[in-house]
Amino acid sequence: MRASGLCRRSVAAVCALVLAVGALTGCQGWSGKDSADGAGGATTTATRPSGYGSVFLAVDECSSFGTTSFTEVPCTSERAAARVIARYDGKVADGPSCPATTDFVLHISQAAPASDEDGDGAVPQGYACMRKLEPPHPGDPGGGGGPRTMVGDCVYSVGRGQVRETACDGKGGKPPEYKVTSAVTARSRCPSSTALYVELGGGMPVGCARPV
């Protein structure tokens, strides 16, 4: 599940908001989240076989089912599991964020040992933001996953100033403790009922969360 920074409100002390990148690793994955984190930040790698065009898994193309690898298949195929809703070149850390309702992120690499950078037999080519063809959608608000935390999502504390997403309906691995009810530009703009501040990123980087 995606990890996000948090701060508890306190009269006695001010807690620094922990910043977290829209998690694609660590606390995040796709259950199908890194763990590609079951809640939605999958980081599975796809290798482009020979015979494909210049863009493997382009926007609106589909991938097969898989937990360790994916292949491109026709979207009408019974093997089709998810559709590409955005596709970017380069590294995730250097590129644009995936759309808010992305269910998981698929890292694309091309087999090219001759030009390999790190000796693993693959050269990173980019990443695809994937949306499952059928529900449940962990990237939806309250779904318990996806690479981004948003208004409507629920989280629980994992200590050390971080939280993880979990499904708001209680069907996730952990019961929800807080729900993000609004997004604002600064903590001072959160309502007085806010019990937790969650880092969201973007133009409204602070999530105001209340106990559930």
JSON list of C-alpha atoms in Angstrom, two decimals:
[
{"chain": "A", "resi": 1, "resn": "MET", "atom": "CA", "xyz": [0.00, 0.00, 0.00]},
{"chain": "A", "resi": 2, "resn": "ARG", "atom": "CA", "xyz": [1.14, 3.52, -0.54]},
{"chain": "A", "resi": 3, "resn": "ALA", "atom": "CA", "xyz": [2.95, 5.20, 2.30]},
{"chain": "A", "resi": 4, "resn": "SER", "atom": "CA", "xyz": [2.19, 8.82, 3.02]},
{"chain": "A", "resi": 5, "resn": "GLY", "atom": "CA", "xyz": [3.55, 11.32, 5.50]},
{"chain": "A", "resi": 6, "resn": "LEU", "atom": "CA", "xyz": [1.38, 12.15, 8.50]},
{"chain": "A", "resi": 7, "resn": "CYS", "atom": "CA", "xyz": [1.24, 14.52, 11.48]},
{"chain": "A", "resi": 8, "resn": "ARG", "atom": "CA", "xyz": [-0.99, 14.30, 14.52]},
{"chain": "A", "resi": 9, "resn": "ARG", "atom": "CA", "xyz": [-2.45, 17.58, 15.77]},
{"chain": "A", "resi": 10, "resn": "SER", "atom": "CA", "xyz": [-1.10, 18.49, 19.21]},
{"chain": "A", "resi": 11, "resn": "VAL", "atom": "CA", "xyz": [-1.24, 21.56, 21.42]},
{"chain": "A", "resi": 12, "resn": "ALA", "atom": "CA", "xyz": [2.08, 20.69, 22.99]},
{"chain": "A", "resi": 13, "resn": "ALA", "atom": "CA", "xyz": [4.13, 20.06, 19.88]},
{"chain": "A", "resi": 14, "resn": "VAL", "atom": "CA", "xyz": [4.21, 20.56, 16.14]},
{"chain": "A", "resi": 15, "resn": "CYS", "atom": "CA", "xyz": [4.93, 17.48, 14.12]},
{"chain": "A", "resi": 16, "resn": "ALA", "atom": "CA", "xyz": [6.80, 17.87, 10.83]},
{"chain": "A", "resi": 17, "resn": "LEU", "atom": "CA", "xyz": [4.86, 16.60, 7.85]},
{"chain": "A", "resi": 18, "resn": "VAL", "atom": "CA", "xyz": [6.67, 13.66, 6.35]},
{"chain": "A", "resi": 19, "resn": "LEU", "atom": "CA", "xyz": [6.92, 13.86, 2.61]},
{"chain": "A", "resi": 20, "resn": "ALA", "atom": "CA", "xyz": [6.33, 10.76, 0.56]},
{"chain": "A", "resi": 21, "resn": "VAL", "atom": "CA", "xyz": [6.50, 10.26, -3.17]},
{"chain": "A", "resi": 22, "resn": "GLY", "atom": "CA", "xyz": [3.34, 8.77, -4.73]},
{"chain": "A", "resi": 23, "resn": "ALA", "atom": "CA", "xyz": [4.42, 5.40, -3.58]},
{"chain": "A", "resi": 24, "resn": "LEU", "atom": "CA", "xyz": [5.49, 2.89, -6.10]},
{"chain": "A", "resi": 25, "resn": "THR", "atom": "CA", "xyz": [7.79, 1.04, -3.77]},
{"chain": "A", "resi": 26, "resn": "GLY", "atom": "CA", "xyz": [8.16, 0.22, -0.11]},
{"chain": "A", "resi": 27, "resn": "CYS", "atom": "CA", "xyz": [4.75, 0.47, 1.48]},
{"chain": "A", "resi": 28, "resn": "GLN", "atom": "CA", "xyz": [2.87, 0.24, -1.79]},
{"chain": "A", "resi": 29, "resn": "GLY", "atom": "CA", "xyz": [1.70, -2.42, -4.37]},
{"chain": "A", "resi": 30, "resn": "TRP", "atom": "CA", "xyz": [-1.08, -4.13, -6.31]},
{"chain": "A", "resi": 31, "resn": "SER", "atom": "CA", "xyz": [-2.79, -7.20, -4.94]},
{"chain": "A", "resi": 32, "resn": "GLY", "atom": "CA", "xyz": [-3.33, -8.84, -7.71]},
{"chain": "A", "resi": 33, "resn": "LYS", "atom": "CA", "xyz": [0.20, -2.97, -4.20]},
{"chain": "A", "resi": 34, "resn": "ASP", "atom": "CA", "xyz": [4.99, -3.39, -4.71]},
{"chain": "A", "resi": 35, "resn": "SER", "atom": "CA", "xyz": [3.96, -5.86, -3.83]},
{"chain": "A", "resi": 36, "resn": "ALA", "atom": "CA", "xyz": [3.22, -4.00, -6.87]},
{"chain": "A", "resi": 37, "resn": "ASP", "atom": "CA", "xyz": [1.43, -2.98, -2.80]},
{"chain": "A", "resi": 38, "resn": "GLY", "atom": "CA", "xyz": [-1.84, -4.70, -2.99]},
{"chain": "A", "resi": 39, "resn": "ALA", "atom": "CA", "xyz": [-3.51, -1.47, -2.44]},
{"chain": "A", "resi": 40, "resn": "GLY", "atom": "CA", "xyz": [-2.32, -0.26, -5.68]},
{"chain": "A", "resi": 41, "resn": "GLY", "atom": "CA", "xyz": [1.29, 0.70, -6.39]},
{"chain": "A", "resi": 42, "resn": "ALA", "atom": "CA", "xyz": [2.41, -2.26, -8.38]},
{"chain": "A", "resi": 43, "resn": "THR", "atom": "CA", "xyz": [5.90, -2.07, -9.74]},
{"chain": "A", "resi": 44, "resn": "THR", "atom": "CA", "xyz": [6.04, -5.19, -11.86]},
{"chain": "A", "resi": 45, "resn": "THR", "atom": "CA", "xyz": [8.35, -5.07, -14.86]},
{"chain": "A", "resi": 46, "resn": "ALA", "atom": "CA", "xyz": [7.31, -5.93, -18.39]},
{"chain": "A", "resi": 47, "resn": "THR", "atom": "CA", "xyz": [9.89, -6.91, -20.99]},
{"chain": "A", "resi": 48, "resn": "ARG", "atom": "CA", "xyz": [9.15, -6.05, -24.59]},
{"chain": "A", "resi": 49, "resn": "PRO", "atom": "CA", "xyz": [9.49, -9.09, -26.82]},
{"chain": "A", "resi": 50, "resn": "SER", "atom": "CA", "xyz": [10.67, -8.67, -30.39]},
{"chain": "A", "resi": 51, "resn": "GLY", "atom": "CA", "xyz": [8.01, -7.95, -32.99]},
{"chain": "A", "resi": 52, "resn": "TYR", "atom": "CA", "xyz": [6.22, -5.09, -31.24]},
{"chain": "A", "resi": 53, "resn": "GLY", "atom": "CA", "xyz": [6.02, -1.58, -32.59]},
{"chain": "A", "resi": 54, "resn": "SER", "atom": "CA", "xyz": [7.96, 1.41, -31.34]},
{"chain": "A", "resi": 55, "resn": "VAL", "atom": "CA", "xyz": [5.72, 1.72, -28.28]},
{"chain": "A", "resi": 56, "resn": "PHE", "atom": "CA", "xyz": [5.02, -1.34, -26.15]},
{"chain": "A", "resi": 57, "resn": "LEU", "atom": "CA", "xyz": [1.83, -0.98, -24.11]},
{"chain": "A", "resi": 58, "resn": "ALA", "atom": "CA", "xyz": [0.83, 2.38, -25.54]},
{"chain": "A", "resi": 59, "resn": "VAL", "atom": "CA", "xyz": [-2.19, 4.31, -24.26]},
{"chain": "A", "resi": 60, "resn": "ASP", "atom": "CA", "xyz": [-5.43, 2.31, -24.62]},
{"chain": "A", "resi": 61, "resn": "GLU", "atom": "CA", "xyz": [-3.60, -0.98, -25.15]},
{"chain": "A", "resi": 62, "resn": "CYS", "atom": "CA", "xyz": [-4.04, -3.83, -22.68]},
{"chain": "A", "resi": 63, "resn": "SER", "atom": "CA", "xyz": [-1.90, -6.15, -20.60]},
{"chain": "A", "resi": 64, "resn": "SER", "atom": "CA", "xyz": [-2.45, -9.70, -19.49]},
{"chain": "A", "resi": 65, "resn": "PHE", "atom": "CA", "xyz": [-2.87, -11.02, -15.97]},
{"chain": "A", "resi": 66, "resn": "GLY", "atom": "CA", "xyz": [0.30, -11.64, -14.03]},
{"chain": "A", "resi": 67, "resn": "THR", "atom": "CA", "xyz": [2.01, -11.19, -10.67]},
{"chain": "A", "resi": 68, "resn": "THR", "atom": "CA", "xyz": [5.65, -11.12, -11.81]},
{"chain": "A", "resi": 69, "resn": "SER", "atom": "CA", "xyz": [5.40, -10.23, -15.51]},
{"chain": "A", "resi": 70, "resn": "PHE", "atom": "CA", "xyz": [2.94, -8.91, -18.05]},
{"chain": "A", "resi": 71, "resn": "THR", "atom": "CA", "xyz": [2.53, -9.15, -21.79]},
{"chain": "A", "resi": 72, "resn": "GLU", "atom": "CA", "xyz": [0.60, -7.03, -24.26]},
{"chain": "A", "resi": 73, "resn": "VAL", "atom": "CA", "xyz": [-2.63, -8.62, -25.47]},
{"chain": "A", "resi": 74, "resn": "PRO", "atom": "CA", "xyz": [-5.67, -7.41, -27.45]},
{"chain": "A", "resi": 75, "resn": "CYS", "atom": "CA", "xyz": [-8.16, -5.67, -25.17]},
{"chain": "A", "resi": 76, "resn": "THR", "atom": "CA", "xyz": [-10.85, -8.02, -26.47]},
{"chain": "A", "resi": 77, "resn": "SER", "atom": "CA", "xyz": [-8.85, -11.07, -25.38]},
{"chain": "A", "resi": 78, "resn": "GLU", "atom": "CA", "xyz": [-10.00, -13.15, -22.42]},
{"chain": "A", "resi": 79, "resn": "ARG", "atom": "CA", "xyz": [-6.44, -12.73, -21.12]},
{"chain": "A", "resi": 80, "resn": "ALA", "atom": "CA", "xyz": [-6.75, -8.92, -20.99]},
{"chain": "A", "resi": 81, "resn": "ALA", "atom": "CA", "xyz": [-6.67, -7.64, -17.41]},
{"chain": "A", "resi": 82, "resn": "ALA", "atom": "CA", "xyz": [-5.82, -3.93, -17.47]},
{"chain": "A", "resi": 83, "resn": "ARG", "atom": "CA", "xyz": [-5.72, -0.98, -19.88]},
{"chain": "A", "resi": 84, "resn": "VAL", "atom": "CA", "xyz": [-3.00, 1.67, -20.21]},
{"chain": "A", "resi": 85, "resn": "ILE", "atom": "CA", "xyz": [-4.47, 5.08, -19.29]},
{"chain": "A", "resi": 86, "resn": "ALA", "atom": "CA", "xyz": [-1.16, 6.98, -19.49]},
{"chain": "A", "resi": 87, "resn": "ARG", "atom": "CA", "xyz": [2.33, 6.09, -20.72]},
{"chain": "A", "resi": 88, "resn": "TYR", "atom": "CA", "xyz": [5.59, 7.96, -20.04]},
{"chain": "A", "resi": 89, "resn": "ASP", "atom": "CA", "xyz": [9.24, 7.49, -20.94]},
{"chain": "A", "resi": 90, "resn": "GLY", "atom": "CA", "xyz": [12.05, 7.55, -18.42]},
{"chain": "A", "resi": 91, "resn": "LYS", "atom": "CA", "xyz": [12.05, 6.91, -14.69]},
{"chain": "A", "resi": 92, "resn": "VAL", "atom": "CA", "xyz": [8.96, 7.31, -12.51]},
{"chain": "A", "resi": 93, "resn": "ALA", "atom": "CA", "xyz": [10.83, 9.66, -10.16]},
{"chain": "A", "resi": 94, "resn": "ASP", "atom": "CA", "xyz": [11.68, 11.95, -13.07]},
{"chain": "A", "resi": 95, "resn": "GLY", "atom": "CA", "xyz": [8.41, 11.84, -14.96]},
{"chain": "A", "resi": 96, "resn": "PRO", "atom": "CA", "xyz": [4.79, 12.97, -14.58]},
{"chain": "A", "resi": 97, "resn": "SER", "atom": "CA", "xyz": [2.53, 11.43, -11.96]},
{"chain": "A", "resi": 98, "resn": "CYS", "atom": "CA", "xyz": [-0.02, 8.86, -13.05]},
{"chain": "A", "resi": 99, "resn": "PRO", "atom": "CA", "xyz": [-3.71, 9.84, -13.17]},
{"chain": "A", "resi": 100, "resn": "ALA", "atom": "CA", "xyz": [-5.45, 9.75, -9.78]},
{"chain": "A", "resi": 101, "resn": "THR", "atom": "CA", "xyz": [-7.51, 6.64, -10.53]},
{"chain": "A", "resi": 102, "resn": "THR", "atom": "CA", "xyz": [-4.55, 4.51, -11.65]},
{"chain": "A", "resi": 103, "resn": "ASP", "atom": "CA", "xyz": [-4.85, 1.02, -10.14]},
{"chain": "A", "resi": 104, "resn": "PHE", "atom": "CA", "xyz": [-1.17, 0.12, -10.49]},
{"chain": "A", "resi": 105, "resn": "VAL", "atom": "CA", "xyz": [2.00, 1.20, -12.26]},
{"chain": "A", "resi": 106, "resn": "LEU", "atom": "CA", "xyz": [3.81, -1.09, -14.68]},
{"chain": "A", "resi": 107, "resn": "HIS", "atom": "CA", "xyz": [7.51, -0.47, -15.30]},
{"chain": "A", "resi": 108, "resn": "ILE", "atom": "CA", "xyz": [8.48, -1.16, -18.91]},
{"chain": "A", "resi": 109, "resn": "SER", "atom": "CA", "xyz": [11.93, -2.41, -19.87]},
{"chain": "A", "resi": 110, "resn": "GLN", "atom": "CA", "xyz": [13.48, -3.75, -23.03]},
{"chain": "A", "resi": 111, "resn": "ALA", "atom": "CA", "xyz": [15.86, -6.71, -23.16]},
{"chain": "A", "resi": 112, "resn": "ALA", "atom": "CA", "xyz": [19.16, -5.23, -24.36]},
{"chain": "A", "resi": 113, "resn": "PRO", "atom": "CA", "xyz": [22.14, -6.77, -22.52]},
{"chain": "A", "resi": 114, "resn": "ALA", "atom": "CA", "xyz": [24.67, -5.10, -24.82]},
{"chain": "A", "resi": 115, "resn": "SER", "atom": "CA", "xyz": [23.68, -1.66, -23.58]},
{"chain": "A", "resi": 116, "resn": "ASP", "atom": "CA", "xyz": [22.73, -2.68, -20.06]},
{"chain": "A", "resi": 117, "resn": "GLU", "atom": "CA", "xyz": [23.42, -0.07, -17.36]},
{"chain": "A", "resi": 118, "resn": "ASP", "atom": "CA", "xyz": [23.49, -2.20, -14.24]},
{"chain": "A", "resi": 119, "resn": "GLY", "atom": "CA", "xyz": [24.13, -5.73, -15.36]},
{"chain": "A", "resi": 120, "resn": "ASP", "atom": "CA", "xyz": [20.59, -7.02, -14.93]},
{"chain": "A", "resi": 121, "resn": "GLY", "atom": "CA", "xyz": [20.01, -7.62, -18.64]},
{"chain": "A", "resi": 122, "resn": "ALA", "atom": "CA", "xyz": [17.42, -4.90, -19.10]},
{"chain": "A", "resi": 123, "resn": "VAL", "atom": "CA", "xyz": [17.32, -1.20, -19.87]},
{"chain": "A", "resi": 124, "resn": "PRO", "atom": "CA", "xyz": [14.39, 0.80, -18.36]},
{"chain": "A", "resi": 125, "resn": "GLN", "atom": "CA", "xyz": [12.18, 2.29, -21.04]},
{"chain": "A", "resi": 126, "resn": "GLY", "atom": "CA", "xyz": [9.39, 3.97, -19.10]},
{"chain": "A", "resi": 127, "resn": "TYR", "atom": "CA", "xyz": [6.24, 3.24, -17.19]},
{"chain": "A", "resi": 128, "resn": "ALA", "atom": "CA", "xyz": [2.56, 2.65, -17.87]},
{"chain": "A", "resi": 129, "resn": "CYS", "atom": "CA", "xyz": [-0.30, 3.75, -15.63]},
{"chain": "A", "resi": 130, "resn": "MET", "atom": "CA", "xyz": [-2.77, 0.89, -15.59]},
{"chain": "A", "resi": 131, "resn": "ARG", "atom": "CA", "xyz": [-6.50, 0.66, -14.91]},
{"chain": "A", "resi": 132, "resn": "LYS", "atom": "CA", "xyz": [-8.03, -2.77, -14.39]},
{"chain": "A", "resi": 133, "resn": "LEU", "atom": "CA", "xyz": [-10.73, -3.69, -16.89]},
{"chain": "A", "resi": 134, "resn": "GLU", "atom": "CA", "xyz": [-13.06, -4.90, -14.14]},
{"chain": "A", "resi": 135, "resn": "PRO", "atom": "CA", "xyz": [-13.69, -3.91, -10.51]},
{"chain": "A", "resi": 136, "resn": "PRO", "atom": "CA", "xyz": [-12.61, -3.78, -7.81]},
{"chain": "A", "resi": 137, "resn": "HIS", "atom": "CA", "xyz": [-10.47, -0.74, -8.60]},
{"chain": "A", "resi": 138, "resn": "PRO", "atom": "CA", "xyz": [-7.94, -0.09, -5.81]},
{"chain": "A", "resi": 139, "resn": "GLY", "atom": "CA", "xyz": [-7.15, 3.30, -7.39]},
{"chain": "A", "resi": 140, "resn": "ASP", "atom": "CA", "xyz": [-10.65, 4.65, -6.80]},
{"chain": "A", "resi": 141, "resn": "PRO", "atom": "CA", "xyz": [-11.26, 6.84, -3.70]},
{"chain": "A", "resi": 142, "resn": "GLY", "atom": "CA", "xyz": [-11.54, 4.52, -0.71]},
{"chain": "A", "resi": 143, "resn": "GLY", "atom": "CA", "xyz": [-10.38, 1.52, -2.73]},
{"chain": "A", "resi": 144, "resn": "GLY", "atom": "CA", "xyz": [-7.31, 0.94, -0.62]},
{"chain": "A", "resi": 145, "resn": "GLY", "atom": "CA", "xyz": [-4.65, 1.21, -3.29]},
{"chain": "A", "resi": 146, "resn": "GLY", "atom": "CA", "xyz": [-3.27, 2.95, -6.35]},
{"chain": "A", "resi": 147, "resn": "PRO", "atom": "CA", "xyz": [-0.07, 5.00, -6.56]},
{"chain": "A", "resi": 148, "resn": "ARG", "atom": "CA", "xyz": [-1.64, 8.19, -5.19]},
{"chain": "A", "resi": 149, "resn": "THR", "atom": "CA", "xyz": [-3.52, 9.09, -2.02]},
{"chain": "A", "resi": 150, "resn": "MET", "atom": "CA", "xyz": [-6.57, 11.28, -2.61]},
{"chain": "A", "resi": 151, "resn": "VAL", "atom": "CA", "xyz": [-9.68, 12.67, -0.96]},
{"chain": "A", "resi": 152, "resn": "GLY", "atom": "CA", "xyz": [-11.92, 9.76, -0.02]},
{"chain": "A", "resi": 153, "resn": "ASP", "atom": "CA", "xyz": [-9.05, 7.38, 0.78]},
{"chain": "A", "resi": 154, "resn": "CYS", "atom": "CA", "xyz": [-8.61, 5.73, 4.18]},
{"chain": "A", "resi": 155, "resn": "VAL", "atom": "CA", "xyz": [-5.33, 5.09, 5.96]},
{"chain": "A", "resi": 156, "resn": "TYR", "atom": "CA", "xyz": [-3.88, 3.50, 9.09]},
{"chain": "A", "resi": 157, "resn": "SER", "atom": "CA", "xyz": [-0.71, 4.33, 10.99]},
{"chain": "A", "resi": 158, "resn": "VAL", "atom": "CA", "xyz": [2.41, 2.19, 10.54]},
{"chain": "A", "resi": 159, "resn": "GLY", "atom": "CA", "xyz": [4.62, 4.28, 12.88]},
{"chain": "A", "resi": 160, "resn": "ARG", "atom": "CA", "xyz": [7.60, 6.54, 12.22]},
{"chain": "A", "resi": 161, "resn": "GLY", "atom": "CA", "xyz": [5.36, 9.28, 10.84]},
{"chain": "A", "resi": 162, "resn": "GLN", "atom": "CA", "xyz": [3.86, 7.22, 8.03]},
{"chain": "A", "resi": 163, "resn": "VAL", "atom": "CA", "xyz": [0.50, 5.79, 7.10]},
{"chain": "A", "resi": 164, "resn": "ARG", "atom": "CA", "xyz": [-0.64, 3.20, 4.60]},
{"chain": "A", "resi": 165, "resn": "GLU", "atom": "CA", "xyz": [-3.79, 3.08, 2.57]},
{"chain": "A", "resi": 166, "resn": "THR", "atom": "CA", "xyz": [-6.46, 0.52, 3.27]},
{"chain": "A", "resi": 167, "resn": "ALA", "atom": "CA", "xyz": [-9.96, -0.01, 1.94]},
{"chain": "A", "resi": 168, "resn": "CYS", "atom": "CA", "xyz": [-12.57, 2.19, 3.58]},
{"chain": "A", "resi": 169, "resn": "ASP", "atom": "CA", "xyz": [-15.09, -0.65, 3.63]},
{"chain": "A", "resi": 170, "resn": "GLY", "atom": "CA", "xyz": [-12.91, -2.59, 6.06]},
{"chain": "A", "resi": 171, "resn": "LYS", "atom": "CA", "xyz": [-12.21, -5.39, 3.59]},
{"chain": "A", "resi": 172, "resn": "GLY", "atom": "CA", "xyz": [-8.51, -4.60, 3.33]},
{"chain": "A", "resi": 173, "resn": "GLY", "atom": "CA", "xyz": [-5.72, -6.24, 5.31]},
{"chain": "A", "resi": 174, "resn": "LYS", "atom": "CA", "xyz": [-6.01, -3.56, 8.03]},
{"chain": "A", "resi": 175, "resn": "PRO", "atom": "CA", "xyz": [-9.07, -1.68, 9.33]},
{"chain": "A", "resi": 176, "resn": "PRO", "atom": "CA", "xyz": [-9.18, 2.05, 8.43]},
{"chain": "A", "resi": 177, "resn": "GLU", "atom": "CA", "xyz": [-8.24, 4.53, 11.17]},
{"chain": "A", "resi": 178, "resn": "TYR", "atom": "CA", "xyz": [-8.56, 7.85, 9.31]},
{"chain": "A", "resi": 179, "resn": "LYS", "atom": "CA", "xyz": [-10.28, 9.12, 6.18]},
{"chain": "A", "resi": 180, "resn": "VAL", "atom": "CA", "xyz": [-9.00, 11.98, 4.00]},
{"chain": "A", "resi": 181, "resn": "THR", "atom": "CA", "xyz": [-11.99, 14.33, 3.77]},
{"chain": "A", "resi": 182, "resn": "SER", "atom": "CA", "xyz": [-10.45, 17.34, 1.99]},
{"chain": "A", "resi": 183, "resn": "ALA", "atom": "CA", "xyz": [-7.31, 18.58, 0.24]},
{"chain": "A", "resi": 184, "resn": "VAL", "atom": "CA", "xyz": [-5.85, 22.04, 0.89]},
{"chain": "A", "resi": 185, "resn": "THR", "atom": "CA", "xyz": [-2.76, 24.10, 0.12]},
{"chain": "A", "resi": 186, "resn": "ALA", "atom": "CA", "xyz": [-1.52, 24.27, 3.74]},
{"chain": "A", "resi": 187, "resn": "ARG", "atom": "CA", "xyz": [-2.25, 22.59, 7.08]},
{"chain": "A", "resi": 188, "resn": "SER", "atom": "CA", "xyz": [-3.64, 25.85, 8.46]},
{"chain": "A", "resi": 189, "resn": "ARG", "atom": "CA", "xyz": [-6.51, 25.53, 5.99]},
{"chain": "A", "resi": 190, "resn": "CYS", "atom": "CA", "xyz": [-7.69, 22.17, 7.31]},
{"chain": "A", "resi": 191, "resn": "PRO", "atom": "CA", "xyz": [-10.89, 22.20, 9.40]},
{"chain": "A", "resi": 192, "resn": "SER", "atom": "CA", "xyz": [-10.62, 22.10, 13.19]},
{"chain": "A", "resi": 193, "resn": "SER", "atom": "CA", "xyz": [-11.85, 18.51, 13.21]},
{"chain": "A", "resi": 194, "resn": "THR", "atom": "CA", "xyz": [-8.67, 17.34, 11.43]},
{"chain": "A", "resi": 195, "resn": "ALA", "atom": "CA", "xyz": [-6.81, 14.68, 13.41]},
{"chain": "A", "resi": 196, "resn": "LEU", "atom": "CA", "xyz": [-4.15, 13.80, 10.81]},
{"chain": "A", "resi": 197, "resn": "TYR", "atom": "CA", "xyz": [-2.35, 15.55, 7.95]},
{"chain": "A", "resi": 198, "resn": "VAL", "atom": "CA", "xyz": [-1.50, 13.38, 4.95]},
{"chain": "A", "resi": 199, "resn": "GLU", "atom": "CA", "xyz": [0.89, 14.34, 2.16]},
{"chain": "A", "resi": 200, "resn": "LEU", "atom": "CA", "xyz": [-0.94, 14.20, -1.19]},
{"chain": "A", "resi": 201, "resn": "GLY", "atom": "CA", "xyz": [1.31, 16.11, -3.59]},
{"chain": "A", "resi": 202, "resn": "GLY", "atom": "CA", "xyz": [0.09, 18.20, -6.51]},
{"chain": "A", "resi": 203, "resn": "GLY", "atom": "CA", "xyz": [-1.58, 21.60, -6.25]},
{"chain": "A", "resi": 204, "resn": "MET", "atom": "CA", "xyz": [-3.40, 20.64, -3.04]},
{"chain": "A", "resi": 205, "resn": "PRO", "atom": "CA", "xyz": [-0.59, 18.85, -1.21]},
{"chain": "A", "resi": 206, "resn": "VAL", "atom": "CA", "xyz": [-2.12, 18.48, 2.25]},
{"chain": "A", "resi": 207, "resn": "GLY", "atom": "CA", "xyz": [-4.86, 15.98, 3.02]},
{"chain": "A", "resi": 208, "resn": "CYS", "atom": "CA", "xyz": [-7.05, 16.69, 6.06]},
{"chain": "A", "resi": 209, "resn": "ALA", "atom": "CA", "xyz": [-8.05, 13.41, 7.68]},
{"chain": "A", "resi": 210, "resn": "ARG", "atom": "CA", "xyz": [-10.53, 12.56, 10.44]},
{"chain": "A", "resi": 211, "resn": "PRO", "atom": "CA", "xyz": [-10.93, 9.38, 12.52]},
{"chain": "A", "resi": 212, "resn": "VAL", "atom": "CA", "xyz": [-13.38, 6.83, 11.12]}
]
